Coordinates of N, CA and C in Angstrom, one line a residue:
F171 N 40.1 164.9 197.8 CA 39.5 164.9 199.5 C 39.0 166.1 199.3
R172 N 39.2 167.5 198.5 CA 38.6 168.0 198.7 C 37.9 167.9 197.7
G173 N 36.0 169.1 197.5 CA 35.3 169.4 196.4 C 35.3 167.7 195.8
G174 N 33.6 167.1 196.6 CA 33.5 165.9 196.5 C 32.1 166.2 194.8
G175 N 32.2 167.5 194.8 CA 31.1 167.2 193.6 C 31.9 168.4 192.7
I176 N 32.4 169.1 193.2 CA 33.2 170.7 192.6 C 34.9 170.6 192.8
M177 N 35.3 171.2 192.2 CA 36.5 171.8 193.4 C 37.1 172.7 192.3
I178 N 37.4 173.9 192.7 CA 37.7 175.4 192.1 C 39.2 176.2 192.2
A179 N 39.8 175.8 191.7 CA 41.0 176.5 191.8 C 41.6 177.2 190.7
G180 N 43.4 177.7 191.1 CA 44.2 177.8 189.9 C 43.5 179.9 190.1
G181 N 42.6 180.4 190.1 CA 42.2 181.5 190.1 C 41.0 181.4 189.1
S182 N 40.8 180.3 188.7 CA 39.3 180.4 187.9 C 37.7 181.4 188.4
S183 N 36.9 181.7 187.6 CA 35.9 181.7 188.1 C 34.8 181.7 187.3
P184 N 34.9 180.3 187.1 CA 33.0 179.5 186.3 C 31.5 180.4 187.0
V185 N 31.0 180.8 186.6 CA 29.7 180.6 186.4 C 28.4 179.5 186.6
F186 N 27.7 179.3 187.2 CA 26.8 177.9 187.4 C 25.7 178.4 188.0
E187 N 25.0 178.0 187.0 CA 23.7 178.3 186.9 C 22.5 177.0 186.6
N188 N 21.3 176.7 188.0 CA 20.2 176.2 187.6 C 21.0 174.7 187.9
L189 N 21.8 174.9 189.2 CA 21.9 173.1 189.4 C 22.1 172.8 190.4
V190 N 21.9 171.3 190.6 CA 22.0 170.5 191.9 C 23.2 170.2 192.2
V191 N 23.4 170.3 193.5 CA 24.4 169.6 194.0 C 24.3 168.6 195.3
K192 N 24.3 167.4 195.0 CA 23.8 166.5 195.8 C 24.2 165.3 195.9
D193 N 23.8 164.7 197.3 CA 24.9 163.4 197.5 C 26.4 163.3 197.1
N194 N 27.1 164.3 197.9 CA 28.4 164.3 197.5 C 29.1 164.1 199.0
S195 N 30.5 163.1 199.4 CA 30.9 163.8 199.9 C 32.5 164.1 199.6
A196 N 33.6 164.6 200.8 CA 34.6 165.2 200.7 C 35.6 165.4 201.6
L197 N 37.0 165.5 202.2 CA 36.9 165.7 203.0 C 37.2 167.2 203.6
R198 N 37.0 167.8 203.0 CA 37.1 169.3 203.2 C 36.1 169.8 201.7
G199 N 35.1 170.5 202.5 CA 33.5 171.2 201.2 C 33.2 169.8 200.5
G200 N 32.0 169.4 201.0 CA 31.7 168.1 201.0 C 30.6 168.2 199.1
G201 N 29.8 169.3 199.2 CA 29.5 169.8 197.3 C 30.7 170.3 197.2
V202 N 31.0 171.0 197.4 CA 32.3 172.6 196.9 C 33.3 172.6 197.6
H203 N 34.1 173.3 197.0 CA 35.4 173.6 197.4 C 36.3 174.6 196.4
I204 N 36.2 176.1 197.1 CA 36.6 176.9 196.9 C 38.2 177.5 196.7
Q205 N 39.1 176.9 196.4 CA 40.3 177.1 196.5 C 40.7 178.0 196.4
T206 N 40.4 178.8 195.0 CA 40.8 180.2 194.8 C 40.2 180.3 193.5
G207 N 39.7 181.3 193.5 CA 38.7 182.0 192.2 C 37.5 183.4 192.9
D208 N 36.8 183.9 192.1 CA 35.1 184.1 191.8 C 34.7 183.8 191.7
P209 N 33.9 182.3 191.4 CA 33.3 181.6 190.9 C 31.2 182.7 191.2
I210 N 30.7 182.6 190.4 CA 29.4 182.7 190.5 C 28.0 181.7 190.5
F211 N 27.4 181.7 191.6 CA 26.3 180.7 191.8 C 25.7 181.3 192.1
E212 N 24.2 181.2 190.5 CA 22.8 181.1 190.8 C 21.7 180.5 190.8
N213 N 20.8 180.0 191.3 CA 20.1 179.4 191.5 C 20.4 177.7 191.8
V214 N 21.4 177.8 192.4 CA 22.2 176.3 192.7 C 22.0 175.3 194.0
H215 N 22.0 174.3 194.6 CA 20.5 174.2 195.7 C 22.3 173.0 196.2
F216 N 22.2 173.1 196.7 CA 23.1 172.4 197.5 C 22.5 171.3 199.4
F217 N 22.2 169.5 198.3 CA 21.3 168.8 199.8 C 22.2 168.1 199.4
N218 N 22.6 167.3 200.8 CA 23.0 166.1 201.4 C 24.6 165.6 200.9
N219 N 24.6 166.6 201.2 CA 25.9 166.9 201.0 C 27.5 166.9 203.0
V220 N 28.0 166.0 202.3 CA 29.2 165.3 203.7 C 30.6 166.1 203.7
S221 N 30.6 166.7 204.6 CA 32.0 166.8 204.7 C 33.1 165.7 206.0
T222 N 32.7 164.3 205.6 CA 32.9 163.5 206.8 C 33.4 162.0 205.8
V223 N 34.5 161.7 206.0 CA 35.5 161.2 205.6 C 35.8 159.5 205.7
D224 N 35.1 158.3 206.0 CA 36.0 157.5 205.9 C 37.8 156.5 205.0
Y225 N 38.0 156.9 206.7 CA 39.7 156.4 205.7 C 40.2 155.3 206.6
D226 N 41.1 154.5 205.7 CA 41.2 153.5 207.1 C 40.9 152.9 208.5
G227 N 39.7 152.8 208.3 CA 38.6 152.3 209.5 C 38.2 153.9 210.5
Y228 N 38.4 155.0 210.3 CA 38.2 155.4 210.7 C 37.6 157.5 210.5
S229 N 36.5 157.3 211.0 CA 36.2 158.8 210.6 C 36.9 159.5 210.6
L230 N 37.1 161.3 209.7 CA 38.0 162.1 209.8 C 36.9 162.7 209.8
G231 N 36.6 164.0 210.7 CA 35.4 165.4 210.5 C 36.0 166.2 209.8
A232 N 35.4 167.2 208.9 CA 36.3 167.9 208.3 C 35.2 169.3 207.8
N233 N 35.4 169.9 207.4 CA 34.7 171.3 207.4 C 33.7 171.5 206.1
G234 N 32.7 171.8 206.1 CA 31.8 172.3 205.6 C 31.4 171.3 204.1
G235 N 30.7 171.2 205.3 CA 29.2 169.6 204.3 C 28.6 170.1 203.1
A236 N 28.6 171.8 203.0 CA 28.2 171.4 201.8 C 29.1 172.2 200.9
L237 N 29.8 173.4 201.3 CA 30.9 174.7 201.1 C 31.8 174.5 201.8
S238 N 33.1 174.7 201.2 CA 34.3 175.3 202.0 C 35.3 176.8 200.7
V239 N 34.6 177.8 201.7 CA 35.3 178.5 201.0 C 37.0 179.3 201.2
T240 N 37.9 179.5 201.0 CA 39.3 180.0 201.1 C 39.4 180.8 199.8
G241 N 41.0 181.3 200.5 CA 42.2 181.5 199.1 C 41.2 183.3 199.0
E242 N 40.6 183.7 199.5 CA 40.4 185.2 200.0 C 39.7 185.1 198.2
S243 N 38.8 184.1 197.9 CA 37.7 184.5 197.5 C 36.4 185.0 197.8
Q244 N 35.8 185.6 196.4 CA 34.9 186.9 196.8 C 33.4 186.2 195.5
S245 N 33.8 184.8 195.7 CA 32.7 184.0 195.3 C 30.9 185.1 195.6
I246 N 29.9 184.9 194.4 CA 28.8 184.9 194.9 C 28.2 183.7 194.5
F247 N 26.9 184.5 196.0 CA 25.7 183.4 196.0 C 24.4 183.6 195.7
T248 N 23.5 183.2 194.6 CA 22.5 183.9 194.5 C 20.7 183.2 194.6
R249 N 20.1 183.1 195.2 CA 19.3 182.4 194.9 C 19.7 181.2 195.0
C250 N 20.6 180.4 195.9 CA 20.8 178.9 196.1 C 20.6 178.6 197.8
T251 N 19.8 177.4 197.7 CA 19.1 176.9 198.8 C 20.6 175.4 199.7
F252 N 21.1 176.0 200.7 CA 21.6 174.9 201.8 C 20.8 173.6 202.8
A253 N 20.7 173.0 202.2 CA 19.8 172.0 202.9 C 19.9 170.2 202.9
G254 N 20.1 170.2 204.5 CA 20.4 169.3 204.5 C 21.6 168.4 204.9
N255 N 22.6 169.1 204.9 CA 24.5 168.8 205.0 C 24.8 168.8 205.6
Q256 N 25.6 168.6 205.8 CA 26.5 167.5 207.1 C 28.3 168.2 207.0
S257 N 28.5 168.1 208.8 CA 29.9 168.7 208.3 C 30.5 167.9 209.6
G258 N 31.5 166.6 209.5 CA 31.9 166.4 210.8 C 33.0 167.7 211.7
G259 N 33.2 168.9 211.2 CA 34.6 169.8 211.7 C 33.1 171.1 211.8
Y260 N 33.4 171.9 211.3 CA 32.5 173.3 211.4 C 32.3 173.4 210.3
G261 N 31.3 174.4 210.4 CA 30.4 174.4 209.0 C 29.3 173.5 207.9
G262 N 28.4 172.4 208.8 CA 26.9 172.2 208.0 C 27.1 172.1 206.8
G263 N 27.0 173.6 206.7 CA 26.2 174.2 205.0 C 26.5 174.6 205.3
A264 N 28.0 175.5 205.3 CA 29.4 176.4 205.0 C 30.8 176.9 205.5
Y265 N 31.2 176.3 205.1 CA 32.6 176.8 206.4 C 33.2 178.0 205.3
V266 N 33.6 179.1 205.4 CA 34.3 180.3 204.6 C 35.7 180.3 205.7
E267 N 36.7 180.5 205.1 CA 37.9 180.7 205.9 C 38.9 182.2 205.0
G268 N 39.1 182.9 205.2 CA 39.9 184.0 204.9 C 39.2 185.0 203.2
A269 N 37.5 185.0 202.9 CA 36.9 184.9 202.0 C 36.4 185.8 202.6
S270 N 35.6 186.5 201.3 CA 34.8 187.1 201.3 C 33.4 186.8 200.2
P271 N 32.3 185.8 201.2 CA 31.4 185.6 199.7 C 30.2 186.2 200.2
D272 N 29.6 186.8 199.3 CA 27.9 187.5 199.7 C 27.3 186.3 199.4
F273 N 26.0 186.3 200.6 CA 25.1 185.6 200.0 C 23.6 186.6 200.0
I274 N 23.2 185.9 198.5 CA 21.8 187.4 198.8 C 21.0 186.0 198.0
H275 N 19.6 186.0 198.5 CA 18.2 185.3 198.2 C 18.5 183.8 198.7
V276 N 19.2 183.6 199.4 CA 19.9 182.3 200.2 C 18.2 181.8 200.9
N277 N 19.1 180.9 201.1 CA 18.5 179.7 202.3 C 19.2 178.8 202.7
F278 N 19.5 179.0 203.9 CA 20.4 177.7 204.8 C 19.3 177.0 206.1
Y279 N 18.7 175.7 205.6 CA 18.0 174.8 206.5 C 18.5 173.6 207.0
G280 N 18.4 173.2 207.3 CA 18.5 172.1 208.8 C 20.0 171.0 208.3
N281 N 20.7 172.5 208.8 CA 22.4 171.6 208.0 C 23.1 171.4 209.5
N282 N 24.0 170.7 210.3 CA 24.0 170.2 210.8 C 26.0 170.1 210.7
S283 N 26.1 170.8 212.3 CA 27.9 170.3 212.0 C 27.7 169.2 213.4
I284 N 28.0 168.5 213.4 CA 28.2 166.9 214.4 C 28.9 167.2 216.0
T285 N 30.7 167.9 215.6 CA 31.4 167.9 216.7 C 31.8 169.0 216.6
A286 N 32.2 170.1 215.9 CA 32.7 171.3 216.1 C 31.7 172.6 216.7
G287 N 31.0 173.0 215.3 CA 29.6 174.2 215.4 C 29.4 174.8 214.4
G288 N 28.4 175.5 214.3 CA 28.5 176.3 212.9 C 27.6 175.5 212.2
G289 N 25.9 175.1 212.5 CA 25.7 174.2 210.8 C 24.9 174.7 210.4
G290 N 25.2 176.3 210.0 CA 24.4 176.8 209.0 C 26.2 177.6 208.3
L291 N 26.9 178.4 208.7 CA 27.3 179.2 208.9 C 28.5 179.5 208.9
V292 N 30.3 179.2 208.9 CA 31.4 179.5 210.1 C 31.9 180.5 209.6
L293 N 32.8 181.5 210.1 CA 33.7 182.7 209.7 C 34.9 181.9 210.6
S294 N 35.8 181.9 209.7 CA 36.8 182.1 210.5 C 38.4 182.5 209.5
A295 N 38.9 183.0 210.1 CA 40.2 183.5 209.2 C 40.2 185.6 208.7
G296 N 39.4 185.7 209.2 CA 39.7 187.1 209.2 C 38.5 186.9 208.2
S297 N 37.8 186.4 207.9 CA 36.5 186.1 206.7 C 35.5 187.7 207.1
T298 N 35.1 188.0 205.6 CA 34.4 188.9 205.6 C 32.8 188.4 205.0
V299 N 31.8 188.5 205.5 CA 30.4 187.6 204.7 C 29.8 188.7 204.0
D300 N 28.5 188.7 203.5 CA 27.3 189.9 203.1 C 26.6 188.7 203.2
V301 N 25.5 188.6 204.3 CA 23.9 188.2 203.8 C 22.9 189.2 203.5
T302 N 22.4 188.7 202.9 CA 21.1 189.8 202.4 C 20.4 189.1 201.4
N303 N 18.7 189.4 201.7 CA 17.5 188.7 202.1 C 17.8 187.7 201.9
S304 N 18.1 187.6 203.3 CA 17.7 185.5 203.0 C 17.6 184.4 204.2
I305 N 18.0 184.0 204.4 CA 16.9 182.6 206.1 C 18.2 181.4 206.6
F306 N 17.9 181.7 208.1 CA 19.0 180.7 208.6 C 17.5 180.2 208.9
W307 N 17.1 178.9 209.7 CA 16.6 178.4 210.3 C 16.6 176.6 210.1
S308 N 16.9 176.1 211.5 CA 16.7 175.3 211.9 C 18.3 174.2 211.5
N309 N 18.9 175.1 211.6 CA 20.6 175.3 211.5 C 21.2 174.7 212.9
N310 N 21.9 173.6 212.7 CA 22.6 172.7 214.6 C 24.3 172.9 214.7
P311 N 24.5 173.3 215.7 CA 23.7 173.1 216.6 C 23.9 175.1 216.6
E312 N 24.5 175.9 215.9 CA 24.4 177.6 215.9 C 23.9 177.8 214.3
Q313 N 23.1 179.1 214.3 CA 22.9 178.8 213.3 C 24.6 179.4 212.5
I314 N 24.9 180.7 212.7 CA 26.4 180.7 212.6 C 27.3 180.9 213.4
L315 N 28.2 180.7 213.4 CA 29.6 180.5 214.7 C 30.9 181.8 213.8
F316 N 31.5 181.8 214.6 CA 32.4 182.4 214.3 C 33.9 182.0 215.2
Q317 N 34.8 181.2 214.4 CA 35.6 180.3 215.1 C 36.4 181.5 215.8
S318 N 36.6 180.9 216.9 CA 37.2 181.7 218.5 C 38.7 182.4 218.0
D319 N 39.6 181.7 217.2 CA 40.9 182.0 216.5 C 41.0 182.6 215.4
G320 N 42.5 182.9 216.0 CA 42.4 184.0 213.7 C 41.7 185.1 213.9
D321 N 42.2 185.8 213.0 CA 41.8 187.5 212.7 C 40.3 187.5 212.9
A322 N 40.0 189.0 213.5 CA 39.1 188.5 213.4 C 37.6 188.8 212.4
N323 N 36.3 188.7 212.3 CA 35.3 188.1 211.0 C 34.6 189.6 211.3
S324 N 34.0 189.5 209.8 CA 32.9 190.7 209.4 C 32.0 189.8 209.3
L325 N 30.0 190.2 209.5 CA 29.6 189.5 210.0 C 28.6 191.3 208.8
T326 N 28.0 191.0 207.5 CA 26.5 192.1 207.3 C 25.7 191.7 207.3
V327 N 24.7 192.0 208.3 CA 23.1 190.5 207.8 C 22.3 191.5 207.5
A328 N 21.8 192.0 206.4 CA 20.3 192.8 206.0 C 19.0 192.1 205.3
Y329 N 17.6 192.4 206.1 CA 16.6 192.6 205.7 C 16.4 190.9 205.3
S330 N 16.9 189.9 206.9 CA 17.2 188.5 206.7 C 16.5 188.5 208.0
N331 N 16.4 186.6 207.8 CA 15.4 186.4 209.1 C 16.6 185.0 209.2
I332 N 17.0 185.2 210.4 CA 18.0 184.0 211.1 C 17.1 184.0 212.5
Q333 N 17.0 182.4 212.5 CA 16.3 181.6 213.5 C 17.1 182.2 215.2
G334 N 15.5 183.3 216.1 CA 16.8 183.3 217.1 C 17.2 184.9 217.1
G335 N 17.0 185.4 215.9 CA 18.3 187.0 215.6 C 19.3 187.8 216.0
Q336 N 18.9 188.3 216.1 CA 21.3 188.8 216.6 C 21.2 187.9 217.1
D337 N 21.1 187.1 218.7 CA 21.3 186.3 219.8 C 21.7 185.5 218.9
S338 N 21.5 184.8 217.9 CA 21.7 183.1 217.7 C 23.1 183.2 216.2
I339 N 23.0 184.5 216.3 CA 25.0 184.2 215.7 C 25.8 184.2 216.8
V340 N 26.5 183.4 216.5 CA 28.0 183.4 218.2 C 29.6 183.8 217.4
T341 N 30.1 185.1 217.9 CA 30.9 185.9 217.4 C 32.2 185.3 218.5
N342 N 31.4 184.0 219.7 CA 32.7 184.3 220.3 C 34.3 185.5 220.4
D343 N 33.6 186.7 220.9 CA 34.7 187.5 220.3 C 35.6 187.8 220.0
N344 N 35.1 187.0 218.2 CA 36.5 186.7 217.7 C 35.6 187.8 215.8
G345 N 35.3 189.3 216.0 CA 34.8 189.8 215.0 C 33.3 190.3 215.5
T346 N 33.0 191.6 214.7 CA 31.9 192.2 214.0 C 30.5 190.9 213.4
V347 N 29.7 192.0 213.8 CA 28.2 191.2 213.6 C 27.4 193.1 213.1
T348 N 26.9 193.8 211.6 CA 26.3 194.7 211.6 C 24.8 194.3 211.3
W349 N 23.9 194.1 211.7 CA 22.6 193.8 212.0 C 21.8 195.5 211.3

């Protein structure tokens, strides 16, 4: 039910280079789910992954259309693309829960969250996320969203282009943005 394309657990920290993660589905992390560990993704493209699963005639919405990062992971994503991914819950592109990933030279484009929010990226449960030299564009309903409950989140944005600017980041009074 987790990581339709790749599941990372057990504290492993693999390196993925020049890879396409496409057309996968899972209840959480349609393309990739990181339970624990500090993997590195370089030049990896996430296309058309879905975190909605049909179960016994019911469609269950879940978090992280392309990517779900949990378990205090300090993952690094460099020169990656997240496009056309969809979540039935939070985070069409990526859902981060209590983790601290870095996104460097990354594009989030055309990702959707159908029922919950955060088409591009969602931070929850005290996540600390750094975004550098990246683009967030045409994600629906928001580019970046902080969940309103749980521990406060922290987002640092540098040298990046986010559609709508800083005002398009919905913090729900649950964390800080350093721009």
